[in-house]
Amino acid sequence: MWDHLLGMGDEDRALLLAHCVSVAVNAQAEIVPKYDNGRVSAHGVARRLAHSDVLARAVGLDVYAAGWRPTEGGYFRSVTKPLIIADVTEARGENIAAMIDHLKKGDMAREAERLLAESDWIPACMRTPDIEGEGAAEGANDDGAAALPAFLADDREGGDDAAVIAAE
């Protein structure tokens, strides 16, 4: 397996790493065990979200610029009806949200997608602090070094090449 990984090109290795990170990093889903200590703490959720914000800022994540949009199947069917109403209210206002508040969940999700199709709104959970909104280019790191801890931002000029090779 190592021979195959070492034989891969840089772009393929980066894609593999991105896939592994996407499977491992979880800021949204709360998986609760069926038995024993199946409790969810507000502190744990807040801590996980704060860590995901740090990671998102470090990589300059901007899901809107990447082309993600809230759709019926991709977002609205996985959230509650009150959250759909709150999202439409935030994006388009109370009058527009009132037009769909009587619908069944499936119809509400479909209409929410239609109502928000032309807007630049994305859910709060998908927004990256310091990237979204006005001044997004200014909020992004020029070289990424500002958001990294000192030991990761170190250029290692004339430093320990064995550590760099081992990390690769």
Coordinates of C-alpha atoms in Angstrom, one line a residue:
M1 CA 0.0 0.0 0.0
W2 CA 2.8 2.4 0.8
D3 CA 4.4 1.8 -2.6
H4 CA 1.1 2.8 -4.2
L5 CA 0.7 5.9 -2.0
L6 CA 4.3 7.0 -2.8
G7 CA 3.7 6.4 -6.5
M8 CA 0.6 8.7 -6.5
G9 CA 1.0 12.2 -7.9
D10 CA 0.7 15.3 -5.6
E11 CA -2.8 16.1 -6.8
D12 CA -4.0 12.6 -6.2
R13 CA -2.5 12.5 -2.7
A14 CA -4.1 15.9 -1.9
L15 CA -7.5 14.5 -3.0
L16 CA -7.1 11.4 -0.9
L17 CA -6.1 13.6 2.1
A18 CA -9.1 15.8 1.5
H19 CA -11.4 12.8 1.4
C20 CA -9.9 11.4 4.7
V21 CA -10.4 14.7 6.4
S22 CA -13.9 15.1 5.2
V23 CA -14.8 11.7 6.7
A24 CA -13.0 12.4 10.0
V25 CA -14.1 16.0 10.7
N26 CA -17.6 16.2 12.0
A27 CA -19.0 19.5 13.3
Q28 CA -22.7 18.9 12.7
A29 CA -23.9 15.4 13.3
E30 CA -24.3 14.3 16.9
I31 CA -24.1 10.6 16.9
V32 CA -25.7 9.4 20.2
P33 CA -25.1 5.8 21.3
K34 CA -28.2 3.8 21.9
Y35 CA -27.2 2.4 25.2
D36 CA -25.6 3.6 28.4
N37 CA -24.3 7.2 28.3
G38 CA -26.1 8.5 25.2
R39 CA -26.1 12.1 26.4
V40 CA -25.3 15.2 24.4
S41 CA -23.8 18.1 26.2
A42 CA -24.1 21.7 25.1
H43 CA -20.4 22.2 26.0
G44 CA -19.3 19.4 23.8
V45 CA -21.3 20.7 20.8
A46 CA -20.0 24.3 21.3
R47 CA -16.5 23.0 21.6
R48 CA -16.7 20.9 18.5
L49 CA -18.2 23.9 16.5
A50 CA -15.4 26.2 17.8
H51 CA -12.8 23.7 16.6
S52 CA -14.5 23.4 13.2
D53 CA -14.4 27.2 12.9
V54 CA -10.7 27.2 13.5
L55 CA -10.2 24.5 10.9
A56 CA -12.4 26.4 8.4
R57 CA -10.5 29.6 8.9
A58 CA -7.1 27.9 8.6
V59 CA -8.0 26.4 5.2
G60 CA -10.0 29.5 4.0
L61 CA -13.2 27.5 3.6
D62 CA -15.9 29.3 1.7
V63 CA -18.7 26.9 0.7
Y64 CA -20.6 29.6 -1.2
A65 CA -17.7 30.4 -3.4
A66 CA -17.2 26.7 -3.9
G67 CA -20.7 26.5 -5.4
W68 CA -22.7 24.9 -2.5
R69 CA -26.3 26.1 -2.3
P70 CA -29.1 24.9 0.1
T71 CA -31.3 22.5 -1.9
E72 CA -34.3 20.4 -1.0
G73 CA -32.5 17.2 -0.9
G74 CA -29.1 18.5 0.3
Y75 CA -30.2 20.7 3.2
F76 CA -33.9 21.4 3.7
R77 CA -35.1 17.8 4.1
S78 CA -32.5 17.2 6.8
V79 CA -33.6 20.1 9.1
T80 CA -36.8 20.7 11.0
K81 CA -39.8 22.7 9.8
P82 CA -39.2 25.5 12.4
L83 CA -35.6 25.8 11.1
I84 CA -36.7 26.0 7.5
I85 CA -39.0 28.8 8.5
A86 CA -36.3 30.6 10.4
D87 CA -33.9 30.2 7.5
V88 CA -36.4 31.6 5.0
T89 CA -37.2 34.4 7.4
E90 CA -33.5 35.3 7.7
A91 CA -32.9 35.2 4.0
R92 CA -36.1 36.7 2.6
G93 CA -38.1 38.1 5.5
E94 CA -41.1 37.2 7.6
N95 CA -43.7 37.9 4.9
I96 CA -42.1 35.4 2.5
A97 CA -41.7 32.8 5.3
A98 CA -45.3 33.1 6.2
M99 CA -46.2 32.0 2.7
I100 CA -44.8 28.5 3.3
D101 CA -45.4 27.9 7.1
H102 CA -48.6 25.9 6.5
L103 CA -47.0 23.4 4.1
K104 CA -46.1 19.8 4.8
K105 CA -42.3 19.2 5.2
G106 CA -41.6 18.0 1.7
D107 CA -43.5 20.8 0.1
M108 CA -41.9 23.3 2.5
A109 CA -38.4 22.1 1.6
R110 CA -39.1 22.3 -2.1
E111 CA -40.5 25.8 -1.8
A112 CA -37.7 27.0 0.5
E113 CA -35.2 25.9 -2.2
R114 CA -37.1 27.8 -4.8
L115 CA -37.4 30.9 -2.7
L116 CA -33.7 31.0 -1.8
A117 CA -32.4 30.0 -5.3
E118 CA -31.5 33.5 -6.3
S119 CA -30.2 34.6 -2.9
D120 CA -26.6 34.4 -1.6
W121 CA -27.9 33.0 1.7
I122 CA -26.3 29.9 3.3
P123 CA -27.1 28.3 6.6
A124 CA -25.3 29.7 9.7
C125 CA -23.7 26.3 10.3
M126 CA -22.1 26.5 6.8
R127 CA -20.7 30.0 7.3
T128 CA -17.0 30.5 8.1
P129 CA -16.3 33.3 10.6
D130 CA -14.1 36.0 9.0
I131 CA -14.8 34.7 5.5
E132 CA -18.5 35.2 4.9
G133 CA -20.0 38.6 4.2
E134 CA -18.3 41.9 3.3
G135 CA -14.5 41.9 3.3
A136 CA -14.3 38.2 2.7
A137 CA -11.1 38.6 0.7
E138 CA -9.6 40.7 3.5
G139 CA -10.7 38.1 6.1
A140 CA -8.9 35.2 4.3
N141 CA -5.3 34.6 5.1
D142 CA -2.8 35.8 2.6
D143 CA -0.5 32.8 3.0
G144 CA -2.3 30.8 5.7
A145 CA 0.5 31.4 8.2
A146 CA -1.4 33.8 10.4
A147 CA -3.9 31.2 11.5
L148 CA -1.4 28.5 12.1
P149 CA 0.4 27.9 15.4
A150 CA 4.1 29.0 15.4
F151 CA 5.4 25.4 15.2
L152 CA 3.4 24.8 12.0
A153 CA 4.1 28.2 10.4
D154 CA 7.9 27.7 10.9
D155 CA 9.7 27.8 7.5
R156 CA 12.4 25.5 8.8
E157 CA 15.1 27.1 6.7
G158 CA 18.2 24.9 7.0
G159 CA 16.2 22.9 9.6
D160 CA 15.6 19.3 10.1
D161 CA 14.9 17.8 6.7
A162 CA 14.4 14.3 8.2
A163 CA 11.3 15.6 10.0
V164 CA 9.8 17.1 6.8
I165 CA 10.5 13.8 4.9
A166 CA 8.9 11.7 7.7
A167 CA 5.8 13.9 7.6
E168 CA 5.4 13.4 3.9

